[in-house]
Amino acid sequence: MNINNNPLNVKQGSDPWKGSTGADNRGHAIFADPADGIRAGCRILQQKWNNGKRTLLAIILEWAPVNDTQGGLPGYPANDPADYAAYVALRAGIGMNDPLPYLADDAALYARIMRAMANFETGEKCPWSFIIRGMAMWFDDFWKP
């Protein structure tokens, strides 16, 4: 897994993520365990859904905006949200403009989405164990029926 234990390249905000130990020089959170990064990613996905971003493309347009570079690195190519969304959609088995259900209503779909996003972000296969543990941590911490 990537050096920051952050398979989704989640940015660190002013209120540090649970499980984070700091941030790198590009503003990405550093987590103690990759599952902590998945938990943060679930939180972000649910917030975006709650704010009306209900397709992969709508979410990824904000997650990896075209006005940022790949990896947030100076001199790197600009993000291509449509390419990113198409990659995730193919692996998740949905269309990039298909309406997404509420995360808690289809955890299996979101597990596929999270894994595809992690694979796209890091260029590595993210183990299912990180995805499942991170999602379980999110359900335990943030989701209240």
PDB file of C-alpha atoms in Angstrom:
ATOM      1  CA  MET A   1       0.000   0.000   0.000  1.00  0.00           C
ATOM      2  CA  ASN A   2       1.167   3.550  -0.539  1.00  0.00           C
ATOM      3  CA  ILE A   3       3.590   5.168   1.871  1.00  0.00           C
ATOM      4  CA  ASN A   4       0.893   7.203   3.618  1.00  0.00           C
ATOM      5  CA  ASN A   5      -1.409   4.208   4.263  1.00  0.00           C
ATOM      6  CA  ASN A   6      -3.915   6.347   2.351  1.00  0.00           C
ATOM      7  CA  PRO A   7      -5.262   4.233  -0.522  1.00  0.00           C
ATOM      8  CA  LEU A   8      -7.686   6.973  -1.639  1.00  0.00           C
ATOM      9  CA  ASN A   9      -5.254   9.909  -1.303  1.00  0.00           C
ATOM     10  CA  VAL A  10      -7.647  11.649   1.088  1.00  0.00           C
ATOM     11  CA  LYS A  11      -6.610  15.202   1.925  1.00  0.00           C
ATOM     12  CA  GLN A  12      -6.063  16.194   5.546  1.00  0.00           C
ATOM     13  CA  GLY A  13      -8.303  19.040   6.591  1.00  0.00           C
ATOM     14  CA  SER A  14      -8.116  21.396   9.539  1.00  0.00           C
ATOM     15  CA  ASP A  15      -9.890  18.732  11.614  1.00  0.00           C
ATOM     16  CA  PRO A  16      -7.615  15.661  11.353  1.00  0.00           C
ATOM     17  CA  TRP A  17      -9.138  12.359  10.326  1.00  0.00           C
ATOM     18  CA  LYS A  18      -9.538   9.667  12.949  1.00  0.00           C
ATOM     19  CA  GLY A  19      -6.498   7.412  12.662  1.00  0.00           C
ATOM     20  CA  SER A  20      -4.357  10.026  10.922  1.00  0.00           C
ATOM     21  CA  THR A  21      -0.862  10.760  12.146  1.00  0.00           C
ATOM     22  CA  GLY A  22      -0.282  13.920  10.101  1.00  0.00           C
ATOM     23  CA  ALA A  23      -0.107  15.039   6.494  1.00  0.00           C
ATOM     24  CA  ASP A  24       2.457  14.891   3.720  1.00  0.00           C
ATOM     25  CA  ASN A  25       3.807  17.967   1.925  1.00  0.00           C
ATOM     26  CA  ARG A  26       0.925  17.808  -0.600  1.00  0.00           C
ATOM     27  CA  GLY A  27      -1.788  17.840   2.048  1.00  0.00           C
ATOM     28  CA  HIS A  28      -2.648  14.135   1.905  1.00  0.00           C
ATOM     29  CA  ALA A  29      -3.440  12.536   5.238  1.00  0.00           C
ATOM     30  CA  ILE A  30      -1.056   9.961   6.632  1.00  0.00           C
ATOM     31  CA  PHE A  31      -2.861   7.116   8.370  1.00  0.00           C
ATOM     32  CA  ALA A  32      -1.673   4.561  10.889  1.00  0.00           C
ATOM     33  CA  ASP A  33      -3.453   1.829   8.920  1.00  0.00           C
ATOM     34  CA  PRO A  34      -4.870   1.730   5.356  1.00  0.00           C
ATOM     35  CA  ALA A  35      -8.302   0.850   6.748  1.00  0.00           C
ATOM     36  CA  ASP A  36      -8.334   4.282   8.430  1.00  0.00           C
ATOM     37  CA  GLY A  37      -7.945   5.850   4.981  1.00  0.00           C
ATOM     38  CA  ILE A  38     -10.836   3.788   3.643  1.00  0.00           C
ATOM     39  CA  ARG A  39     -12.982   4.895   6.592  1.00  0.00           C
ATOM     40  CA  ALA A  40     -12.204   8.543   5.744  1.00  0.00           C
ATOM     41  CA  GLY A  41     -13.034   7.854   2.091  1.00  0.00           C
ATOM     42  CA  CYS A  42     -16.420   6.403   3.083  1.00  0.00           C
ATOM     43  CA  ARG A  43     -17.132   9.530   5.085  1.00  0.00           C
ATOM     44  CA  ILE A  44     -16.284  11.750   2.114  1.00  0.00           C
ATOM     45  CA  LEU A  45     -18.367   9.672  -0.317  1.00  0.00           C
ATOM     46  CA  GLN A  46     -21.360   9.804   2.006  1.00  0.00           C
ATOM     47  CA  GLN A  47     -20.973  13.586   2.480  1.00  0.00           C
ATOM     48  CA  LYS A  48     -20.842  14.088  -1.283  1.00  0.00           C
ATOM     49  CA  TRP A  49     -23.945  11.902  -1.733  1.00  0.00           C
ATOM     50  CA  ASN A  50     -25.719  13.849   1.026  1.00  0.00           C
ATOM     51  CA  ASN A  51     -24.802  17.076  -0.824  1.00  0.00           C
ATOM     52  CA  GLY A  52     -26.483  15.892  -4.030  1.00  0.00           C
ATOM     53  CA  LYS A  53     -23.508  14.316  -5.830  1.00  0.00           C
ATOM     54  CA  ARG A  54     -25.263  11.067  -6.695  1.00  0.00           C
ATOM     55  CA  THR A  55     -23.224   9.646  -9.613  1.00  0.00           C
ATOM     56  CA  LEU A  56     -19.636   8.485  -9.854  1.00  0.00           C
ATOM     57  CA  LEU A  57     -18.840  11.262 -12.302  1.00  0.00           C
ATOM     58  CA  ALA A  58     -20.309  13.957 -10.034  1.00  0.00           C
ATOM     59  CA  ILE A  59     -18.337  12.642  -7.058  1.00  0.00           C
ATOM     60  CA  ILE A  60     -15.066  12.218  -8.941  1.00  0.00           C
ATOM     61  CA  LEU A  61     -15.345  15.682 -10.517  1.00  0.00           C
ATOM     62  CA  GLU A  62     -14.893  16.960  -6.948  1.00  0.00           C
ATOM     63  CA  TRP A  63     -12.619  14.167  -5.704  1.00  0.00           C
ATOM     64  CA  ALA A  64     -10.024  14.655  -8.456  1.00  0.00           C
ATOM     65  CA  PRO A  65     -10.852  17.986 -10.105  1.00  0.00           C
ATOM     66  CA  VAL A  66      -9.371  18.837 -13.464  1.00  0.00           C
ATOM     67  CA  ASN A  67      -7.749  21.952 -11.953  1.00  0.00           C
ATOM     68  CA  ASP A  68      -5.504  19.701  -9.822  1.00  0.00           C
ATOM     69  CA  THR A  69      -2.710  17.441 -10.999  1.00  0.00           C
ATOM     70  CA  GLN A  70      -2.378  13.688 -10.635  1.00  0.00           C
ATOM     71  CA  GLY A  71      -1.171  13.020  -7.126  1.00  0.00           C
ATOM     72  CA  GLY A  72      -1.216  16.763  -6.459  1.00  0.00           C
ATOM     73  CA  LEU A  73       2.312  16.884  -7.816  1.00  0.00           C
ATOM     74  CA  PRO A  74       3.600  20.010  -9.563  1.00  0.00           C
ATOM     75  CA  GLY A  75       4.319  19.398 -13.236  1.00  0.00           C
ATOM     76  CA  TYR A  76       2.237  16.224 -13.391  1.00  0.00           C
ATOM     77  CA  PRO A  77      -0.666  15.934 -15.860  1.00  0.00           C
ATOM     78  CA  ALA A  78      -4.029  17.373 -14.889  1.00  0.00           C
ATOM     79  CA  ASN A  79      -6.612  15.017 -13.445  1.00  0.00           C
ATOM     80  CA  ASP A  80      -9.053  13.527 -15.940  1.00  0.00           C
ATOM     81  CA  PRO A  81     -12.246  12.964 -13.921  1.00  0.00           C
ATOM     82  CA  ALA A  82     -14.096  11.344 -16.837  1.00  0.00           C
ATOM     83  CA  ASP A  83     -11.305   8.792 -17.319  1.00  0.00           C
ATOM     84  CA  TYR A  84     -11.187   8.154 -13.565  1.00  0.00           C
ATOM     85  CA  ALA A  85     -14.993   7.736 -13.366  1.00  0.00           C
ATOM     86  CA  ALA A  86     -15.017   5.388 -16.376  1.00  0.00           C
ATOM     87  CA  TYR A  87     -12.275   3.255 -14.762  1.00  0.00           C
ATOM     88  CA  VAL A  88     -14.210   2.976 -11.491  1.00  0.00           C
ATOM     89  CA  ALA A  89     -17.571   2.422 -13.187  1.00  0.00           C
ATOM     90  CA  LEU A  90     -16.245  -0.475 -15.262  1.00  0.00           C
ATOM     91  CA  ARG A  91     -14.809  -2.206 -12.199  1.00  0.00           C
ATOM     92  CA  ALA A  92     -17.848  -1.509 -10.034  1.00  0.00           C
ATOM     93  CA  GLY A  93     -20.245  -2.802 -12.693  1.00  0.00           C
ATOM     94  CA  ILE A  94     -22.248   0.412 -13.119  1.00  0.00           C
ATOM     95  CA  GLY A  95     -22.374   3.391 -15.456  1.00  0.00           C
ATOM     96  CA  MET A  96     -20.515   6.519 -14.413  1.00  0.00           C
ATOM     97  CA  ASN A  97     -23.763   8.513 -14.641  1.00  0.00           C
ATOM     98  CA  ASP A  98     -25.994   5.903 -12.970  1.00  0.00           C
ATOM     99  CA  PRO A  99     -27.693   7.134  -9.782  1.00  0.00           C
ATOM    100  CA  LEU A 100     -25.907   5.833  -6.694  1.00  0.00           C
ATOM    101  CA  PRO A 101     -27.868   4.494  -3.742  1.00  0.00           C
ATOM    102  CA  TYR A 102     -27.232   5.610  -0.189  1.00  0.00           C
ATOM    103  CA  LEU A 103     -23.981   3.986   0.976  1.00  0.00           C
ATOM    104  CA  ALA A 104     -25.568   2.002   3.803  1.00  0.00           C
ATOM    105  CA  ASP A 105     -28.150   0.571   1.386  1.00  0.00           C
ATOM    106  CA  ASP A 106     -25.607  -1.120  -0.910  1.00  0.00           C
ATOM    107  CA  ALA A 107     -22.339  -1.732   0.914  1.00  0.00           C
ATOM    108  CA  ALA A 108     -21.229  -4.300  -1.689  1.00  0.00           C
ATOM    109  CA  LEU A 109     -21.436  -1.706  -4.473  1.00  0.00           C
ATOM    110  CA  TYR A 110     -19.520   0.855  -2.439  1.00  0.00           C
ATOM    111  CA  ALA A 111     -16.878  -1.744  -1.559  1.00  0.00           C
ATOM    112  CA  ARG A 112     -16.299  -2.250  -5.309  1.00  0.00           C
ATOM    113  CA  ILE A 113     -16.244   1.528  -5.834  1.00  0.00           C
ATOM    114  CA  MET A 114     -13.766   2.076  -2.986  1.00  0.00           C
ATOM    115  CA  ARG A 115     -11.482  -0.687  -4.220  1.00  0.00           C
ATOM    116  CA  ALA A 116     -11.505   0.610  -7.799  1.00  0.00           C
ATOM    117  CA  MET A 117     -10.829   4.156  -6.582  1.00  0.00           C
ATOM    118  CA  ALA A 118      -7.955   2.939  -4.413  1.00  0.00           C
ATOM    119  CA  ASN A 119      -6.511   0.975  -7.326  1.00  0.00           C
ATOM    120  CA  PHE A 120      -6.778   4.034  -9.589  1.00  0.00           C
ATOM    121  CA  GLU A 121      -5.304   6.376  -6.981  1.00  0.00           C
ATOM    122  CA  THR A 122      -2.305   4.226  -6.069  1.00  0.00           C
ATOM    123  CA  GLY A 123      -1.775   2.074  -9.153  1.00  0.00           C
ATOM    124  CA  GLU A 124      -1.805  -0.948  -6.827  1.00  0.00           C
ATOM    125  CA  LYS A 125      -4.390  -3.599  -5.997  1.00  0.00           C
ATOM    126  CA  CYS A 126      -5.925  -2.615  -2.685  1.00  0.00           C
ATOM    127  CA  PRO A 127      -6.551  -5.722  -0.566  1.00  0.00           C
ATOM    128  CA  TRP A 128     -10.201  -6.446   0.179  1.00  0.00           C
ATOM    129  CA  SER A 129      -9.298  -6.731   3.868  1.00  0.00           C
ATOM    130  CA  PHE A 130      -8.531  -2.978   3.994  1.00  0.00           C
ATOM    131  CA  ILE A 131     -11.773  -2.135   2.202  1.00  0.00           C
ATOM    132  CA  ILE A 132     -13.936  -4.321   4.442  1.00  0.00           C
ATOM    133  CA  ARG A 133     -12.269  -3.186   7.685  1.00  0.00           C
ATOM    134  CA  GLY A 134     -12.414   0.478   6.687  1.00  0.00           C
ATOM    135  CA  MET A 135     -16.072   0.261   5.729  1.00  0.00           C
ATOM    136  CA  ALA A 136     -16.895  -1.555   8.975  1.00  0.00           C
ATOM    137  CA  MET A 137     -15.082   1.181  10.907  1.00  0.00           C
ATOM    138  CA  TRP A 138     -17.119   3.826   9.038  1.00  0.00           C
ATOM    139  CA  PHE A 139     -20.397   2.035   9.797  1.00  0.00           C
ATOM    140  CA  ASP A 140     -19.402   1.799  13.455  1.00  0.00           C
ATOM    141  CA  ASP A 141     -18.235   5.438  13.737  1.00  0.00           C
ATOM    142  CA  PHE A 142     -20.477   7.450  11.451  1.00  0.00           C
ATOM    143  CA  TRP A 143     -23.582   5.642  10.311  1.00  0.00           C
ATOM    144  CA  LYS A 144     -26.533   5.765  12.610  1.00  0.00           C
ATOM    145  CA  PRO A 145     -29.733   4.078  11.382  1.00  0.00           C
TER     146      PRO A 145
END
